[in-house]
Amino acid sequence: MKLAILSESPADEAALRVLVEGVLGHPFQFLPPAFRSRGWPSVAQVMPAVIRHLHFATDAAGLVVVVDSDDSVVHTAEHDRPEYFHPQCRLCQLRAIFRQTSKRLPPAHGREHLLRCIGVAVPAIEAWYLCGRDDSVREAAWVEGQARGTLPYTRAELKLRVYGTDRPSLPYEIDCALREVARHRPDTRRLEYDFPGFAALAADLRQWKPGN
Ligand SMILES: [Zn+2]
């Protein structure tokens, strides 16, 4: 099975390859992304074109999309109600774009549509990197902080804790990201437990059966 990854940077993409393989327990072939994006809202804007390209021009089975939540509304089980959609939640927004784009496409390459796999890192992917290393960094801590109006940490602080600087070079950022996700590669359960935005991604991945 071949997968493509759409994320906010090449460093995120390198880390996500490892995490996807960690969830599914075996290596994958990853297609080079045909479109580059840089941050939000660029990912959401290029996503329809990426889906159409992968659907018609490749034999990719699925598309993995991951963005940072930044200061947006964090997805909750409430949003999973049928026909519900929170307009300020990036997980809801990305799922809606995926659904709306896919439903207009005729079958191609022996498949009805690409498999959807979407995650949101709260508040940024560096929080996932710190999981298991810094117990104060959890999605629930961020959500509680948003409700209180006092955030437990800033995105710049998370970057500082991972990279030692909030402006790492790209090669150094990739090295650090790969070092941290290597810890989760053998077992992603802690990351799923502490970060429901990652658990959503893992649940989508596990719906895929070999032969899809
Ligand atoms: Zn949502």
PDB file of C-alpha atoms and ligand atoms in Angstrom:
ATOM      1  CA  MET A   1       0.000   0.000   0.000  1.00  0.00           C
ATOM      2  CA  LYS A   2       1.248   3.442  -0.880  1.00  0.00           C
ATOM      3  CA  LEU A   3       0.485   6.542   1.127  1.00  0.00           C
ATOM      4  CA  ALA A   4       1.055  10.243   0.629  1.00  0.00           C
ATOM      5  CA  ILE A   5       1.547  12.751   3.426  1.00  0.00           C
ATOM      6  CA  LEU A   6       0.424  16.375   3.411  1.00  0.00           C
ATOM      7  CA  SER A   7       1.674  18.385   6.373  1.00  0.00           C
ATOM      8  CA  GLU A   8       3.052  21.769   7.314  1.00  0.00           C
ATOM      9  CA  SER A   9       6.746  21.137   6.596  1.00  0.00           C
ATOM     10  CA  PRO A  10       9.283  18.555   5.368  1.00  0.00           C
ATOM     11  CA  ALA A  11      10.330  17.967   9.017  1.00  0.00           C
ATOM     12  CA  ASP A  12       6.745  17.102  10.002  1.00  0.00           C
ATOM     13  CA  GLU A  13       6.544  14.775   7.027  1.00  0.00           C
ATOM     14  CA  ALA A  14       9.713  12.899   8.024  1.00  0.00           C
ATOM     15  CA  ALA A  15       8.372  12.391  11.551  1.00  0.00           C
ATOM     16  CA  LEU A  16       4.918  11.365  10.330  1.00  0.00           C
ATOM     17  CA  ARG A  17       6.349   8.587   8.168  1.00  0.00           C
ATOM     18  CA  VAL A  18       7.790   7.024  11.321  1.00  0.00           C
ATOM     19  CA  LEU A  19       4.580   7.501  13.334  1.00  0.00           C
ATOM     20  CA  VAL A  20       2.378   6.031  10.574  1.00  0.00           C
ATOM     21  CA  GLU A  21       4.621   2.965  10.440  1.00  0.00           C
ATOM     22  CA  GLY A  22       4.513   2.816  14.235  1.00  0.00           C
ATOM     23  CA  VAL A  23       0.701   2.684  14.235  1.00  0.00           C
ATOM     24  CA  LEU A  24       0.472   0.033  11.513  1.00  0.00           C
ATOM     25  CA  GLY A  25       3.530  -1.950  12.544  1.00  0.00           C
ATOM     26  CA  HIS A  26       5.190  -2.254   9.177  1.00  0.00           C
ATOM     27  CA  PRO A  27       7.018  -0.126   6.605  1.00  0.00           C
ATOM     28  CA  PHE A  28       5.197   1.659   3.824  1.00  0.00           C
ATOM     29  CA  GLN A  29       5.969   3.125   0.506  1.00  0.00           C
ATOM     30  CA  PHE A  30       5.440   6.883   0.668  1.00  0.00           C
ATOM     31  CA  LEU A  31       4.798   8.865  -2.470  1.00  0.00           C
ATOM     32  CA  PRO A  32       6.637  12.151  -2.796  1.00  0.00           C
ATOM     33  CA  PRO A  33       4.186  14.983  -2.188  1.00  0.00           C
ATOM     34  CA  ALA A  34       3.347  16.651  -5.468  1.00  0.00           C
ATOM     35  CA  PHE A  35       2.396  19.839  -3.699  1.00  0.00           C
ATOM     36  CA  ARG A  36       4.233  21.677  -0.965  1.00  0.00           C
ATOM     37  CA  SER A  37       2.426  23.580   1.683  1.00  0.00           C
ATOM     38  CA  ARG A  38       3.659  25.731   4.484  1.00  0.00           C
ATOM     39  CA  GLY A  39       1.504  25.907   7.574  1.00  0.00           C
ATOM     40  CA  TRP A  40      -2.167  26.608   8.009  1.00  0.00           C
ATOM     41  CA  PRO A  41      -4.258  27.578   5.983  1.00  0.00           C
ATOM     42  CA  SER A  42      -2.039  26.473   3.090  1.00  0.00           C
ATOM     43  CA  VAL A  43      -2.602  22.760   3.874  1.00  0.00           C
ATOM     44  CA  ALA A  44      -6.381  23.176   3.722  1.00  0.00           C
ATOM     45  CA  GLN A  45      -6.115  25.254   0.536  1.00  0.00           C
ATOM     46  CA  VAL A  46      -4.001  22.754  -1.440  1.00  0.00           C
ATOM     47  CA  MET A  47      -5.799  19.657  -0.116  1.00  0.00           C
ATOM     48  CA  PRO A  48      -8.490  19.413  -2.850  1.00  0.00           C
ATOM     49  CA  ALA A  49      -5.810  19.579  -5.580  1.00  0.00           C
ATOM     50  CA  VAL A  50      -3.682  17.005  -3.731  1.00  0.00           C
ATOM     51  CA  ILE A  51      -6.653  14.626  -3.427  1.00  0.00           C
ATOM     52  CA  ARG A  52      -7.526  14.981  -7.127  1.00  0.00           C
ATOM     53  CA  HIS A  53      -3.897  14.473  -8.184  1.00  0.00           C
ATOM     54  CA  LEU A  54      -3.421  11.364  -6.010  1.00  0.00           C
ATOM     55  CA  HIS A  55      -6.772   9.929  -7.051  1.00  0.00           C
ATOM     56  CA  PHE A  56      -6.303  10.242 -10.804  1.00  0.00           C
ATOM     57  CA  ALA A  57      -2.535  10.317 -11.382  1.00  0.00           C
ATOM     58  CA  THR A  58      -1.226   7.812  -8.812  1.00  0.00           C
ATOM     59  CA  ASP A  59      -2.095   4.463  -7.247  1.00  0.00           C
ATOM     60  CA  ALA A  60      -1.847   5.853  -3.703  1.00  0.00           C
ATOM     61  CA  ALA A  61      -4.281   4.104  -1.358  1.00  0.00           C
ATOM     62  CA  GLY A  62      -4.603   6.959   1.078  1.00  0.00           C
ATOM     63  CA  LEU A  63      -3.666  10.455   2.124  1.00  0.00           C
ATOM     64  CA  VAL A  64      -2.347  11.346   5.582  1.00  0.00           C
ATOM     65  CA  VAL A  65      -2.937  14.981   6.570  1.00  0.00           C
ATOM     66  CA  VAL A  66      -1.631  16.514   9.795  1.00  0.00           C
ATOM     67  CA  VAL A  67      -1.693  20.150  10.899  1.00  0.00           C
ATOM     68  CA  ASP A  68      -1.028  22.042  14.131  1.00  0.00           C
ATOM     69  CA  SER A  69      -4.084  23.350  15.995  1.00  0.00           C
ATOM     70  CA  ASP A  70      -2.281  26.615  16.971  1.00  0.00           C
ATOM     71  CA  ASP A  71      -4.963  28.618  18.821  1.00  0.00           C
ATOM     72  CA  SER A  72      -7.996  27.071  17.115  1.00  0.00           C
ATOM     73  CA  VAL A  73     -10.823  25.130  18.784  1.00  0.00           C
ATOM     74  CA  VAL A  74      -9.687  21.624  19.769  1.00  0.00           C
ATOM     75  CA  HIS A  75     -11.749  18.703  18.446  1.00  0.00           C
ATOM     76  CA  THR A  76     -13.880  16.843  21.009  1.00  0.00           C
ATOM     77  CA  ALA A  77     -16.181  13.816  20.926  1.00  0.00           C
ATOM     78  CA  GLU A  78     -19.075  16.328  20.716  1.00  0.00           C
ATOM     79  CA  HIS A  79     -17.952  17.199  17.179  1.00  0.00           C
ATOM     80  CA  ASP A  80     -18.298  13.559  16.112  1.00  0.00           C
ATOM     81  CA  ARG A  81     -22.095  13.680  16.212  1.00  0.00           C
ATOM     82  CA  PRO A  82     -23.672  12.830  12.838  1.00  0.00           C
ATOM     83  CA  GLU A  83     -24.031  15.834  10.530  1.00  0.00           C
ATOM     84  CA  TYR A  84     -22.191  18.021  13.050  1.00  0.00           C
ATOM     85  CA  PHE A  85     -19.237  20.205  12.086  1.00  0.00           C
ATOM     86  CA  HIS A  86     -17.428  22.825  14.148  1.00  0.00           C
ATOM     87  CA  PRO A  87     -16.349  25.630  11.794  1.00  0.00           C
ATOM     88  CA  GLN A  88     -13.380  26.644  13.995  1.00  0.00           C
ATOM     89  CA  CYS A  89     -12.045  23.095  14.517  1.00  0.00           C
ATOM     90  CA  ARG A  90      -9.318  22.120  12.061  1.00  0.00           C
ATOM     91  CA  LEU A  91     -10.040  18.384  12.312  1.00  0.00           C
ATOM     92  CA  CYS A  92     -13.693  19.033  11.404  1.00  0.00           C
ATOM     93  CA  GLN A  93     -12.630  21.424   8.631  1.00  0.00           C
ATOM     94  CA  LEU A  94     -10.131  19.003   7.062  1.00  0.00           C
ATOM     95  CA  ARG A  95     -12.584  16.090   7.261  1.00  0.00           C
ATOM     96  CA  ALA A  96     -15.224  18.226   5.520  1.00  0.00           C
ATOM     97  CA  ILE A  97     -12.819  19.227   2.739  1.00  0.00           C
ATOM     98  CA  PHE A  98     -11.837  15.578   2.270  1.00  0.00           C
ATOM     99  CA  ARG A  99     -15.462  14.462   2.125  1.00  0.00           C
ATOM    100  CA  GLN A 100     -16.578  17.213  -0.227  1.00  0.00           C
ATOM    101  CA  THR A 101     -13.654  16.710  -2.623  1.00  0.00           C
ATOM    102  CA  SER A 102     -13.823  12.894  -2.672  1.00  0.00           C
ATOM    103  CA  LYS A 103     -17.545  12.550  -3.217  1.00  0.00           C
ATOM    104  CA  ARG A 104     -17.360  14.317  -6.587  1.00  0.00           C
ATOM    105  CA  LEU A 105     -14.683  11.998  -8.007  1.00  0.00           C
ATOM    106  CA  PRO A 106     -15.487   8.923 -10.116  1.00  0.00           C
ATOM    107  CA  PRO A 107     -13.645   5.667  -9.233  1.00  0.00           C
ATOM    108  CA  ALA A 108     -10.067   5.445 -10.566  1.00  0.00           C
ATOM    109  CA  HIS A 109      -7.185   2.947 -10.371  1.00  0.00           C
ATOM    110  CA  GLY A 110      -9.523   0.294  -8.986  1.00  0.00           C
ATOM    111  CA  ARG A 111     -10.576   2.282  -5.933  1.00  0.00           C
ATOM    112  CA  GLU A 112     -13.670   4.271  -5.067  1.00  0.00           C
ATOM    113  CA  HIS A 113     -11.794   6.996  -3.259  1.00  0.00           C
ATOM    114  CA  LEU A 114      -8.620   7.650  -1.308  1.00  0.00           C
ATOM    115  CA  LEU A 115      -8.579   6.572   2.283  1.00  0.00           C
ATOM    116  CA  ARG A 116      -8.727   9.497   4.661  1.00  0.00           C
ATOM    117  CA  CYS A 117      -6.315   9.795   7.549  1.00  0.00           C
ATOM    118  CA  ILE A 118      -6.349  13.102   9.430  1.00  0.00           C
ATOM    119  CA  GLY A 119      -4.715  14.238  12.656  1.00  0.00           C
ATOM    120  CA  VAL A 120      -4.294  17.552  14.462  1.00  0.00           C
ATOM    121  CA  ALA A 121      -1.349  18.225  16.784  1.00  0.00           C
ATOM    122  CA  VAL A 122      -2.405  20.291  19.819  1.00  0.00           C
ATOM    123  CA  PRO A 123      -1.103  22.953  19.859  1.00  0.00           C
ATOM    124  CA  ALA A 124       1.829  21.971  17.590  1.00  0.00           C
ATOM    125  CA  ILE A 125       3.644  18.834  16.482  1.00  0.00           C
ATOM    126  CA  GLU A 126       6.450  19.560  18.973  1.00  0.00           C
ATOM    127  CA  ALA A 127       3.975  18.557  21.732  1.00  0.00           C
ATOM    128  CA  TRP A 128       3.847  15.063  20.195  1.00  0.00           C
ATOM    129  CA  TYR A 129       7.656  14.995  20.170  1.00  0.00           C
ATOM    130  CA  LEU A 130       7.730  15.763  23.905  1.00  0.00           C
ATOM    131  CA  CYS A 131       5.182  13.072  24.803  1.00  0.00           C
ATOM    132  CA  GLY A 132       6.722  10.630  27.263  1.00  0.00           C
ATOM    133  CA  ARG A 133       9.607  13.001  27.945  1.00  0.00           C
ATOM    134  CA  ASP A 134       7.746  15.896  29.541  1.00  0.00           C
ATOM    135  CA  ASP A 135       4.634  14.827  31.470  1.00  0.00           C
ATOM    136  CA  SER A 136       3.224  18.358  31.630  1.00  0.00           C
ATOM    137  CA  VAL A 137       2.727  18.348  27.858  1.00  0.00           C
ATOM    138  CA  ARG A 138      -0.640  16.744  27.081  1.00  0.00           C
ATOM    139  CA  GLU A 139      -3.599  17.734  24.920  1.00  0.00           C
ATOM    140  CA  ALA A 140      -5.852  17.874  28.022  1.00  0.00           C
ATOM    141  CA  ALA A 141      -3.461  20.349  29.682  1.00  0.00           C
ATOM    142  CA  TRP A 142      -3.759  22.650  26.674  1.00  0.00           C
ATOM    143  CA  VAL A 143      -7.573  22.372  26.530  1.00  0.00           C
ATOM    144  CA  GLU A 144      -7.870  23.083  30.272  1.00  0.00           C
ATOM    145  CA  GLY A 145      -5.552  26.061  29.834  1.00  0.00           C
ATOM    146  CA  GLN A 146      -7.674  27.422  26.975  1.00  0.00           C
ATOM    147  CA  ALA A 147     -10.785  27.160  29.173  1.00  0.00           C
ATOM    148  CA  ARG A 148      -9.011  28.924  32.089  1.00  0.00           C
ATOM    149  CA  GLY A 149      -7.492  31.578  29.871  1.00  0.00           C
ATOM    150  CA  THR A 150      -3.952  30.676  31.079  1.00  0.00           C
ATOM    151  CA  LEU A 151      -2.090  28.448  28.658  1.00  0.00           C
ATOM    152  CA  PRO A 152       0.298  25.921  30.253  1.00  0.00           C
ATOM    153  CA  TYR A 153       3.025  26.578  27.661  1.00  0.00           C
ATOM    154  CA  THR A 154       3.466  28.451  24.407  1.00  0.00           C
ATOM    155  CA  ARG A 155       4.310  26.985  21.016  1.00  0.00           C
ATOM    156  CA  ALA A 156       7.671  28.783  21.158  1.00  0.00           C
ATOM    157  CA  GLU A 157       8.413  27.096  24.511  1.00  0.00           C
ATOM    158  CA  LEU A 158       7.643  23.690  23.037  1.00  0.00           C
ATOM    159  CA  LYS A 159      10.039  24.386  20.155  1.00  0.00           C
ATOM    160  CA  LEU A 160      12.683  25.504  22.643  1.00  0.00           C
ATOM    161  CA  ARG A 161      12.308  22.287  24.637  1.00  0.00           C
ATOM    162  CA  VAL A 162      12.622  20.107  21.513  1.00  0.00           C
ATOM    163  CA  TYR A 163      15.266  21.993  19.517  1.00  0.00           C
ATOM    164  CA  GLY A 164      16.985  24.175  22.105  1.00  0.00           C
ATOM    165  CA  THR A 165      15.993  27.159  19.926  1.00  0.00           C
ATOM    166  CA  ASP A 166      12.696  28.400  18.508  1.00  0.00           C
ATOM    167  CA  ARG A 167      14.300  28.846  15.068  1.00  0.00           C
ATOM    168  CA  PRO A 168      16.002  25.555  14.163  1.00  0.00           C
ATOM    169  CA  SER A 169      17.491  24.978  10.706  1.00  0.00           C
ATOM    170  CA  LEU A 170      15.523  22.458   8.658  1.00  0.00           C
ATOM    171  CA  PRO A 171      18.154  19.666   8.817  1.00  0.00           C
ATOM    172  CA  TYR A 172      18.476  20.091  12.594  1.00  0.00           C
ATOM    173  CA  GLU A 173      14.683  20.169  12.995  1.00  0.00           C
ATOM    174  CA  ILE A 174      14.426  16.881  11.061  1.00  0.00           C
ATOM    175  CA  ASP A 175      17.185  15.272  13.190  1.00  0.00           C
ATOM    176  CA  CYS A 176      15.451  16.256  16.425  1.00  0.00           C
ATOM    177  CA  ALA A 177      12.011  15.180  15.163  1.00  0.00           C
ATOM    178  CA  LEU A 178      13.304  11.756  14.109  1.00  0.00           C
ATOM    179  CA  ARG A 179      15.100  11.292  17.428  1.00  0.00           C
ATOM    180  CA  GLU A 180      11.886  11.974  19.366  1.00  0.00           C
ATOM    181  CA  VAL A 181       9.486   9.905  17.256  1.00  0.00           C
ATOM    182  CA  ALA A 182      11.867   6.925  17.376  1.00  0.00           C
ATOM    183  CA  ARG A 183      10.695   6.577  21.002  1.00  0.00           C
ATOM    184  CA  HIS A 184       7.081   6.092  19.836  1.00  0.00           C
ATOM    185  CA  ARG A 185       7.825   3.862  16.835  1.00  0.00           C
ATOM    186  CA  PRO A 186       7.652   0.565  18.786  1.00  0.00           C
ATOM    187  CA  ASP A 187       4.460   1.508  20.652  1.00  0.00           C
ATOM    188  CA  THR A 188       2.232   4.518  19.899  1.00  0.00           C
ATOM    189  CA  ARG A 189      -0.285   3.956  22.741  1.00  0.00           C
ATOM    190  CA  ARG A 190       1.073   6.623  25.065  1.00  0.00           C
ATOM    191  CA  LEU A 191       0.938   9.187  22.267  1.00  0.00           C
ATOM    192  CA  GLU A 192      -2.639   8.128  21.441  1.00  0.00           C
ATOM    193  CA  TYR A 193      -3.673   8.367  25.098  1.00  0.00           C
ATOM    194  CA  ASP A 194      -2.136  11.794  25.744  1.00  0.00           C
ATOM    195  CA  PHE A 195      -3.100  13.261  22.361  1.00  0.00           C
ATOM    196  CA  PRO A 196      -6.606  12.512  21.041  1.00  0.00           C
ATOM    197  CA  GLY A 197      -5.652  14.464  17.887  1.00  0.00           C
ATOM    198  CA  PHE A 198      -3.096  11.712  17.235  1.00  0.00           C
ATOM    199  CA  ALA A 199      -5.545   8.973  18.270  1.00  0.00           C
ATOM    200  CA  ALA A 200      -7.912  10.236  15.523  1.00  0.00           C
ATOM    201  CA  LEU A 201      -5.112   9.730  12.980  1.00  0.00           C
ATOM    202  CA  ALA A 202      -4.336   6.260  14.360  1.00  0.00           C
ATOM    203  CA  ALA A 203      -8.032   5.262  14.232  1.00  0.00           C
ATOM    204  CA  ASP A 204      -8.265   6.328  10.567  1.00  0.00           C
ATOM    205  CA  LEU A 205      -5.103   4.355   9.752  1.00  0.00           C
ATOM    206  CA  ARG A 206      -6.377   1.212  11.457  1.00  0.00           C
ATOM    207  CA  GLN A 207      -9.526   1.223   9.345  1.00  0.00           C
ATOM    208  CA  TRP A 208      -7.358   0.342   6.383  1.00  0.00           C
ATOM    209  CA  LYS A 209      -7.105  -3.322   5.615  1.00  0.00           C
ATOM    210  CA  PRO A 210      -4.322  -4.915   3.594  1.00  0.00           C
ATOM    211  CA  GLY A 211      -5.469  -5.120  -0.001  1.00  0.00           C
ATOM    212  CA  ASN A 212      -7.233  -1.769   0.105  1.00  0.00           C
TER     213      ASN A 212
HETATM  214 ZN    ZN B   1     -13.932  19.021  15.482  1.00  0.00          ZN
END
